[in-house]
Structures are given as C-alpha cells and as structure tokens.
mmCIF file of C-alpha atoms in Angstrom:
data_model
loop_
_atom_site.group_PDB
_atom_site.id
_atom_site.type_symbol
_atom_site.label_atom_id
_atom_site.label_comp_id
_atom_site.label_asym_id
_atom_site.label_seq_id
_atom_site.Cartn_x
_atom_site.Cartn_y
_atom_site.Cartn_z
ATOM 1 C CA MET B 37 31.780 4.267 -18.879
ATOM 2 C CA GLY B 38 32.957 8.071 -17.859
ATOM 3 C CA GLU B 39 31.736 9.059 -14.768
ATOM 4 C CA LEU B 40 29.348 6.027 -14.635
ATOM 5 C CA ASP B 41 31.895 3.419 -14.233
ATOM 6 C CA GLY B 42 33.172 5.463 -11.114
ATOM 7 C CA SER B 43 36.427 5.696 -10.931
ATOM 8 C CA SER B 44 37.550 8.806 -11.946
ATOM 9 C CA SER B 45 39.494 10.496 -9.463
ATOM 10 C CA THR B 46 38.521 13.918 -10.229
ATOM 11 C CA SER B 47 37.062 15.717 -7.696
ATOM 12 C CA SER B 48 33.264 16.847 -7.199
ATOM 13 C CA LEU B 49 30.865 19.091 -5.468
ATOM 14 C CA TRP B 50 28.076 16.589 -5.801
ATOM 15 C CA LEU B 51 29.761 13.182 -5.940
ATOM 16 C CA ALA B 52 31.954 10.792 -3.598
ATOM 17 C CA PRO B 53 35.061 10.502 -3.136
ATOM 18 C CA ASN B 54 34.790 6.826 -2.513
ATOM 19 C CA PRO B 55 34.311 5.404 -6.318
ATOM 20 C CA SER B 56 31.827 2.188 -5.064
ATOM 21 C CA LYS B 57 29.454 4.904 -3.914
ATOM 22 C CA ARG B 58 29.830 7.304 -6.616
ATOM 23 C CA TRP B 59 29.178 3.837 -9.168
ATOM 24 C CA ALA B 60 26.152 3.303 -6.992
ATOM 25 C CA GLU B 61 24.740 6.357 -6.585
ATOM 26 C CA LEU B 62 24.943 7.071 -10.408
ATOM 27 C CA PHE B 63 23.442 3.778 -11.138
ATOM 28 C CA PHE B 64 20.617 4.415 -8.760
ATOM 29 C CA LEU B 65 19.865 7.464 -10.730
ATOM 30 C CA GLY B 66 20.687 6.147 -13.561
ATOM 31 C CA TYR B 67 17.566 3.429 -13.455
ATOM 32 C CA THR B 68 15.172 5.931 -11.640
ATOM 33 C CA PRO B 69 13.951 6.410 -14.852
ATOM 34 C CA PHE B 70 12.820 3.384 -15.343
ATOM 35 C CA TRP B 71 10.408 2.319 -12.825
ATOM 36 C CA LEU B 72 9.089 5.630 -12.587
ATOM 37 C CA THR B 73 8.006 5.973 -16.071
ATOM 38 C CA LEU B 74 6.403 2.601 -15.852
ATOM 39 C CA CYS B 75 4.209 3.257 -13.466
ATOM 40 C CA LEU B 76 4.198 7.078 -13.603
ATOM 41 C CA GLY B 77 4.206 7.790 -17.314
ATOM 42 C CA ILE B 78 2.071 4.337 -18.573
ATOM 43 C CA ILE B 79 0.437 2.580 -15.548
ATOM 44 C CA VAL B 80 -1.235 5.360 -14.426
ATOM 45 C CA PRO B 81 -1.837 7.804 -16.609
ATOM 46 C CA TYR B 82 -2.793 4.932 -19.222
ATOM 47 C CA LYS B 83 -5.453 3.446 -16.332
ATOM 48 C CA VAL B 84 -3.964 0.147 -16.581
ATOM 49 C CA TYR B 85 -4.227 -0.960 -13.246
ATOM 50 C CA GLU B 86 -7.933 -1.380 -13.971
ATOM 51 C CA THR B 87 -6.969 -4.693 -15.149
ATOM 52 C CA PHE B 88 -4.753 -6.059 -12.297
ATOM 53 C CA THR B 89 -5.211 -8.749 -9.879
ATOM 54 C CA GLU B 90 -3.549 -9.525 -7.028
ATOM 55 C CA LEU B 91 -0.880 -11.042 -9.335
ATOM 56 C CA GLU B 92 -0.412 -7.835 -11.761
ATOM 57 C CA TYR B 93 0.753 -5.612 -9.152
ATOM 58 C CA LEU B 94 3.389 -7.969 -7.626
ATOM 59 C CA LEU B 95 4.681 -8.305 -10.673
ATOM 60 C CA LEU B 96 4.888 -4.305 -10.718
ATOM 61 C CA GLY B 97 6.759 -4.481 -8.039
ATOM 62 C CA LEU B 98 8.829 -6.764 -8.274
ATOM 63 C CA VAL B 99 9.432 -5.605 -12.229
ATOM 64 C CA SER B 100 10.570 -2.233 -10.543
ATOM 65 C CA ALA B 101 12.404 -2.951 -8.095
ATOM 66 C CA VAL B 102 14.140 -6.956 -8.319
ATOM 67 C CA PRO B 103 16.848 -4.362 -10.940
ATOM 68 C CA SER B 104 18.238 -2.527 -8.274
ATOM 69 C CA PHE B 105 19.993 -5.776 -7.456
ATOM 70 C CA LEU B 106 19.999 -7.835 -10.435
ATOM 71 C CA ILE B 107 22.002 -5.667 -12.901
ATOM 72 C CA PRO B 108 24.680 -4.373 -10.612
ATOM 73 C CA LEU B 109 25.043 -8.041 -9.676
ATOM 74 C CA LEU B 110 25.908 -8.686 -13.263
ATOM 75 C CA PHE B 111 26.950 -5.936 -14.221
ATOM 76 C CA VAL B 112 30.145 -5.124 -12.022
ATOM 77 C CA GLY B 113 31.571 -1.489 -12.220
ATOM 78 C CA LYS B 114 34.994 -1.325 -13.522
ATOM 79 C CA ALA B 115 35.209 0.556 -9.121
ATOM 80 C CA ASP B 116 33.799 -2.384 -7.708
ATOM 81 C CA SER B 117 35.444 -5.142 -9.878
ATOM 82 C CA CYS B 118 38.237 -5.559 -6.899
ATOM 83 C CA LEU B 119 35.809 -5.504 -4.246
ATOM 84 C CA GLY B 120 34.185 -8.169 -2.681
ATOM 85 C CA LEU B 121 30.394 -8.480 -2.932
ATOM 86 C CA LYS B 122 30.024 -7.302 0.816
ATOM 87 C CA ASP B 123 32.250 -4.303 0.086
ATOM 88 C CA ARG B 124 30.260 -2.737 -2.626
ATOM 89 C CA PHE B 125 28.601 0.588 -1.217
ATOM 90 C CA TRP B 126 25.389 -0.749 -3.967
ATOM 91 C CA ILE B 127 25.220 -3.850 -1.517
ATOM 92 C CA LYS B 128 25.268 -1.385 1.944
ATOM 93 C CA ALA B 129 22.720 0.974 0.494
ATOM 94 C CA ASN B 130 20.247 -1.786 -0.321
ATOM 95 C CA LEU B 131 20.715 -3.516 2.797
ATOM 96 C CA TRP B 132 20.153 -0.552 4.260
ATOM 97 C CA ILE B 133 17.177 0.680 2.759
ATOM 98 C CA ILE B 134 16.053 -2.857 2.724
ATOM 99 C CA ILE B 135 15.568 -2.658 6.637
ATOM 100 C CA PHE B 136 14.272 0.770 6.658
ATOM 101 C CA SER B 137 12.044 0.450 3.967
ATOM 102 C CA TYR B 138 10.200 -2.797 5.295
ATOM 103 C CA VAL B 139 10.372 -1.394 8.743
ATOM 104 C CA GLY B 140 8.661 1.927 7.293
ATOM 105 C CA ASN B 141 5.782 -0.610 5.684
ATOM 106 C CA TYR B 142 5.165 -3.086 8.002
ATOM 107 C CA PHE B 143 5.241 -0.546 10.675
ATOM 108 C CA TRP B 144 4.584 2.730 9.644
ATOM 109 C CA THR B 145 1.885 2.051 7.224
ATOM 110 C CA HIS B 146 -0.490 1.754 9.663
ATOM 111 C CA TYR B 147 0.511 5.426 11.075
ATOM 112 C CA PHE B 148 -1.037 6.700 7.800
ATOM 113 C CA PHE B 149 -4.075 4.504 8.036
ATOM 114 C CA THR B 150 -4.876 5.714 11.903
ATOM 115 C CA VAL B 151 -2.812 9.824 11.628
ATOM 116 C CA LEU B 152 -3.744 10.626 8.469
ATOM 117 C CA GLY B 153 -6.889 8.832 7.366
ATOM 118 C CA ALA B 154 -5.113 6.807 4.840
ATOM 119 C CA SER B 155 -6.171 3.256 3.296
ATOM 120 C CA TYR B 156 -5.667 1.018 0.178
ATOM 121 C CA THR B 157 -8.431 -0.075 -1.992
ATOM 122 C CA PHE B 158 -6.440 -2.323 -4.632
ATOM 123 C CA PRO B 159 -6.656 -5.977 -5.118
ATOM 124 C CA SER B 160 -3.573 -7.193 -3.271
ATOM 125 C CA TRP B 161 -1.477 -9.835 -1.120
ATOM 126 C CA LYS B 162 -0.757 -8.545 1.590
ATOM 127 C CA MET B 163 1.501 -8.736 5.074
ATOM 128 C CA ASN B 164 -0.144 -6.817 8.319
ATOM 129 C CA ASN B 165 -2.726 -5.475 6.017
ATOM 130 C CA VAL B 166 0.166 -3.847 4.017
ATOM 131 C CA PRO B 167 0.056 -4.413 0.240
ATOM 132 C CA HIS B 168 3.301 -6.327 -0.646
ATOM 133 C CA THR B 169 3.519 -4.196 -3.765
ATOM 134 C CA THR B 170 4.299 -1.686 -1.283
ATOM 135 C CA PHE B 171 7.022 -2.535 -0.276
ATOM 136 C CA LEU B 172 9.052 -3.345 -3.815
ATOM 137 C CA LEU B 173 8.087 -0.326 -4.820
ATOM 138 C CA THR B 174 9.106 1.865 -1.821
ATOM 139 C CA HIS B 175 12.148 0.338 -2.043
ATOM 140 C CA VAL B 176 13.081 1.533 -5.424
ATOM 141 C CA CYS B 177 11.544 5.155 -3.886
ATOM 142 C CA PHE B 178 13.822 5.415 -1.041
ATOM 143 C CA LEU B 179 16.622 4.676 -2.490
ATOM 144 C CA PHE B 180 15.922 7.360 -5.070
ATOM 145 C CA TYR B 181 15.593 9.786 -2.473
ATOM 146 C CA HIS B 182 17.949 9.286 -0.725
ATOM 147 C CA VAL B 183 21.086 9.221 -3.267
ATOM 148 C CA ALA B 184 19.693 12.241 -4.267
ATOM 149 C CA SER B 185 19.744 13.858 -0.632
ATOM 150 C CA ASN B 186 23.297 12.312 -1.093
ATOM 151 C CA LEU B 187 23.910 14.551 -3.729
ATOM 152 C CA THR B 188 22.618 17.420 -2.465
ATOM 153 C CA LEU B 189 23.828 17.733 1.052
ATOM 154 C CA ARG B 190 27.580 16.811 -0.403
ATOM 155 C CA ARG B 191 27.106 20.121 -2.579
ATOM 156 C CA ILE B 192 25.569 22.179 0.379
ATOM 157 C CA ARG B 193 28.475 21.014 2.511
ATOM 158 C CA HIS B 194 31.105 22.338 0.338
ATOM 159 C CA SER B 195 29.191 25.177 0.121
ATOM 160 C CA VAL B 196 28.858 26.245 3.472
ATOM 161 C CA ALA B 197 32.447 24.687 4.194
ATOM 162 C CA ASP B 198 34.059 27.632 5.257
ATOM 163 C CA LEU B 199 31.271 29.197 7.503
ATOM 164 C CA PRO B 200 31.426 29.239 11.474
ATOM 165 C CA ASP B 201 30.546 25.123 12.562
ATOM 166 C CA LYS B 202 27.190 26.343 13.941
ATOM 167 C CA ILE B 203 26.226 27.912 10.840
ATOM 168 C CA GLN B 204 27.107 24.851 8.753
ATOM 169 C CA LEU B 205 25.073 22.933 11.126
ATOM 170 C CA ALA B 206 21.759 25.411 10.487
ATOM 171 C CA VAL B 207 22.180 25.266 6.727
ATOM 172 C CA GLU B 208 22.569 21.885 6.702
ATOM 173 C CA ALA B 209 19.672 20.990 8.994
ATOM 174 C CA GLY B 210 17.654 23.667 7.092
ATOM 175 C CA TRP B 211 17.812 22.061 4.195
ATOM 176 C CA ILE B 212 17.162 18.895 5.641
ATOM 177 C CA LEU B 213 13.783 20.166 6.593
ATOM 178 C CA VAL B 214 12.736 21.258 3.579
ATOM 179 C CA LEU B 215 14.021 18.630 0.867
ATOM 180 C CA SER B 216 12.327 16.058 3.173
ATOM 181 C CA TYR B 217 9.398 17.987 2.919
ATOM 182 C CA PHE B 218 9.326 19.047 -0.329
ATOM 183 C CA ILE B 219 9.580 14.884 -1.669
ATOM 184 C CA ALA B 220 6.911 13.794 0.853
ATOM 185 C CA TYR B 221 4.573 16.738 -0.448
ATOM 186 C CA LEU B 222 5.663 15.576 -4.214
ATOM 187 C CA GLU B 223 5.332 12.095 -3.977
ATOM 188 C CA THR B 224 1.352 12.365 -2.624
ATOM 189 C CA LEU B 225 0.904 14.393 -5.009
ATOM 190 C CA ALA B 226 2.538 12.583 -7.781
ATOM 191 C CA ILE B 227 0.177 9.124 -6.733
ATOM 192 C CA SER B 228 -3.146 11.641 -6.435
ATOM 193 C CA ASN B 229 -4.378 10.487 -10.209
ATOM 194 C CA PHE B 230 -4.359 6.416 -8.670
ATOM 195 C CA PRO B 231 -7.455 6.284 -7.293
ATOM 196 C CA TYR B 232 -6.916 2.956 -4.392
ATOM 197 C CA TYR B 233 -4.531 4.966 -2.674
ATOM 198 C CA GLU B 234 -7.426 6.780 -0.424
ATOM 199 C CA PHE B 235 -7.362 9.430 2.315
ATOM 200 C CA VAL B 236 -10.285 11.312 4.398
ATOM 201 C CA ASP B 237 -9.094 14.447 3.386
ATOM 202 C CA ARG B 238 -6.529 14.601 0.447
ATOM 203 C CA ALA B 239 -5.942 18.364 0.820
ATOM 204 C CA SER B 240 -5.333 17.691 4.879
ATOM 205 C CA MET B 241 -2.694 15.272 3.504
ATOM 206 C CA TYR B 242 -0.965 17.324 1.355
ATOM 207 C CA LYS B 243 -0.097 20.200 3.810
ATOM 208 C CA VAL B 244 -0.551 18.035 7.229
ATOM 209 C CA GLY B 245 0.556 14.565 6.096
ATOM 210 C CA SER B 246 3.226 15.035 4.498
ATOM 211 C CA LEU B 247 4.767 16.335 7.267
ATOM 212 C CA PHE B 248 4.404 13.991 8.758
ATOM 213 C CA TYR B 249 5.686 11.962 6.287
ATOM 214 C CA ALA B 250 9.045 13.847 6.159
ATOM 215 C CA ILE B 251 9.667 12.878 9.556
ATOM 216 C CA TYR B 252 10.711 9.554 7.983
ATOM 217 C CA PHE B 253 12.987 11.455 5.577
ATOM 218 C CA ILE B 254 14.548 13.813 8.531
ATOM 219 C CA ILE B 255 16.058 11.142 10.187
ATOM 220 C CA SER B 256 17.066 8.669 7.016
ATOM 221 C CA PHE B 257 19.023 11.631 5.291
ATOM 222 C CA PRO B 258 21.934 12.619 7.164
ATOM 223 C CA MET B 259 22.125 8.961 8.617
ATOM 224 C CA PHE B 260 22.292 7.155 4.956
ATOM 225 C CA LEU B 261 24.498 9.750 4.450
ATOM 226 C CA ARG B 262 27.067 8.693 6.017
ATOM 227 C CA ILE B 263 27.544 5.538 4.680
ATOM 228 C CA ASP B 264 30.912 5.133 3.220
ATOM 229 C CA GLU B 265 31.586 8.797 3.130
ATOM 230 C CA LYS B 266 35.077 8.992 4.405
ATOM 231 C CA LEU B 267 37.540 7.500 2.477
ATOM 232 C CA GLY B 268 38.878 5.966 5.423
ATOM 233 C CA ASP B 269 36.026 4.988 7.532
ATOM 234 C CA LEU B 270 34.704 2.021 5.574
ATOM 235 C CA TRP B 271 31.054 0.133 7.122
ATOM 236 C CA ASP B 272 30.436 -3.537 7.638
ATOM 237 C CA LEU B 273 27.135 -4.790 6.700
ATOM 238 C CA PRO B 274 26.435 -5.550 10.465
ATOM 239 C CA ARG B 275 27.448 -2.197 10.981
ATOM 240 C CA VAL B 276 24.706 -0.507 7.916
ATOM 241 C CA ALA B 277 22.189 -3.011 9.192
ATOM 242 C CA VAL B 278 22.432 -1.227 12.613
ATOM 243 C CA ASP B 279 22.505 1.968 11.250
ATOM 244 C CA ALA B 280 18.860 1.548 9.477
ATOM 245 C CA LEU B 281 17.498 -0.465 12.311
ATOM 246 C CA GLY B 282 18.199 2.961 14.491
ATOM 247 C CA ALA B 283 17.000 5.154 12.313
ATOM 248 C CA ALA B 284 13.967 3.369 12.106
ATOM 249 C CA MET B 285 13.612 3.054 15.546
ATOM 250 C CA LEU B 286 13.583 6.832 16.091
ATOM 251 C CA VAL B 287 11.593 7.656 13.387
ATOM 252 C CA THR B 288 8.542 5.080 15.361
ATOM 253 C CA ILE B 289 9.457 7.057 18.517
ATOM 254 C CA ILE B 290 8.525 10.362 16.766
ATOM 255 C CA LEU B 291 4.921 8.842 14.995
ATOM 256 C CA ASP B 292 4.356 7.329 17.924
ATOM 257 C CA LEU B 293 4.737 10.469 19.764
ATOM 258 C CA TRP B 294 2.305 12.224 17.230
ATOM 259 C CA ARG B 295 0.651 9.793 17.559
ATOM 260 C CA ILE B 296 0.132 10.141 21.261
ATOM 261 C CA PHE B 297 0.102 13.952 21.662
ATOM 262 C CA LEU B 298 -0.924 15.512 18.680
ATOM 263 C CA GLY B 299 -3.574 12.682 17.182
ATOM 264 C CA PRO B 300 -5.094 12.484 13.601
ATOM 265 C CA ILE B 301 -5.045 15.320 11.042
ATOM 266 C CA VAL B 302 -8.620 13.807 10.262
ATOM 267 C CA PRO B 303 -11.948 13.505 12.017
ATOM 268 C CA LEU B 304 -11.663 9.340 11.775
ATOM 269 C CA PRO B 305 -14.493 6.576 11.535
ATOM 270 C CA GLU B 306 -15.030 4.942 15.329
ATOM 271 C CA THR B 307 -12.690 2.329 14.455
ATOM 272 C CA LYS B 308 -9.462 3.885 13.434
ATOM 273 C CA LEU B 309 -9.299 6.803 16.401
ATOM 274 C CA CYS B 310 -5.690 6.273 17.264
ATOM 275 C CA LEU B 311 -5.437 7.662 21.072
ATOM 276 C CA GLN B 312 -5.939 4.881 22.632
ATOM 277 C CA PRO B 313 -2.420 4.012 24.448
ATOM 278 C CA GLY B 314 -0.189 1.476 22.847
ATOM 279 C CA LEU B 315 0.949 0.910 19.926
ATOM 280 C CA PRO B 316 -1.447 0.723 16.432
ATOM 281 C CA TRP B 317 -0.372 -2.662 14.909
ATOM 282 C CA PHE B 318 -1.294 -4.314 18.477
ATOM 283 C CA PRO B 319 -3.994 -6.143 17.818
ATOM 284 C CA GLY B 320 -7.018 -5.064 19.788
ATOM 285 C CA HIS B 321 -5.206 -1.617 21.254
ATOM 286 C CA ALA B 322 -8.269 0.030 20.739
ATOM 287 C CA ASN B 323 -9.792 -1.817 23.808
ATOM 288 C CA GLN B 324 -7.016 -0.492 26.415
ATOM 289 C CA THR B 325 -7.396 1.380 29.288
#
C-alpha cells in the first residue's frame, strides 16, 4: 500500500514518525472525501434533505461516522498489525475526538444558540436540544480538521527548527490562530446553502462568530498533536481521555468568559439573552439573580 501502510521508515516533513500514527492520519485524510462528497456534494446541492425525516438525518450521521471506526478495525494497516487494539493510534485519535466533540455538541452548542444566535430547524432526534446527527457529523469533521492541523504544524516545526525558541513559538502560535479561524470560517461558509441551520445575522456569524468557533481549535490543535508524536512517549487510553477532557474544560472556560464579558454578537430575543449569571445549559438560569 506504499505510504498508506504507514510502515515506511523514510522521514517526512509532514507525516508522523510513528508508523501507526502515520497510517491513521493518512487513512482519515483518505476517508474524508467520502463523507464530504456525500454531505456537501450530493445531499446539500441537490436538496435531498428536503425529503429527510428524523430517521434519514440519523442514518446520514451514522453512514458518515461509523466507517471511521469500522474500516481500520476490519482492514488493519501493516503498521498496526503487530499492535494491540488499545495501542493503535486510530483508536486514540477517535477516543480523543469523541470526548472533545461530545462536550462541544452537548454543552458548547448552547453558546451558539445564546451568543451567536444560531438555531437548528431540521427534524431530528435530540440530546440536550442538540440533534444526534450533529454529534456524528462533528466527529468526522473534527478528525479531518485535527489531522490537517497535525500535518501543517509538523511541517512548520521543521521549517523553523533552526530559529530561536521564542520565534518558533510565535510562528507556531500565529499559524494555529490563522488555521483555526480559517477552518471555522470555511465550515460556516460551506454549510451556508443548508437552510435549516439558521443565524440571526449571517454576516456577523461569518466575521465574529467564526472567531468564537475558532476558540475550539486554538486550544485543541496543539493538544491533539501531542498524542504519540514522540516515538519514546506513547500514550495510553486513560491519558488520551484525560487530555481531551482537559482541552474541553479549557475551551468551556474561555467560551463562558466571552458569554459573560462580551455577550451575544447579535440582538437576540429576550428568551435567548445570555448575560445572566450561570451557565447557559442550566435550566432556569435566565431567572437567576
């Protein structure tokens, strides 16, 4: 399978030195066109969603997300053939993204409602007022985003390796900020033709809301990269889980500071105002004093 088997010992400025991580990153990149074409190349432009009920939306999420687990489980890469399941990077990556994206959907989506003026209006079965479909689609989206970030950060580190440490840190931080905003903006733009994900003010969402969304990735990109990045420092699953939870907590703190000190980016109905004390997902927080 050439590069895709992850077993090549040839060094790369883009790819991970760890063979299992290299194989998994190439797999996630190679799998992305499938779900991306399905969602943005077929269902949205041809308005197939107009016939969807709750069941079809759920099936779309399952068809997009489940292969990211099933394919590497059934078709084991050469780099993983001598590793136990818990030691394979694709397991660790999926676990980290499951935790981070679950927190993002279950909790942070409510900041999109109360700070950014967003709403879902398509038929769906929900958890905490968030469609199940978004939990599943977020998983594959975030896998792609974080693998792409890994590749670019790795390349930048090679490029500035001979520079002073402070300049290396500044360059890497600058790139993380730019990439995070770019991905947040691009996702918002990419789904603009789907009419059932609505915003009070779409222009404000593109400019300012994308910055709010980028906070997710400003924290998560450098943290996700650390998993199994050093050959002598392989992570176990508990460490992966704790790291993902730590990243999620840090994002939650920053988002809530925005909610408290900056407030919503657009005028919202009284029922959606977010300047009250307390976290936005707590029932009755609007009545607190």
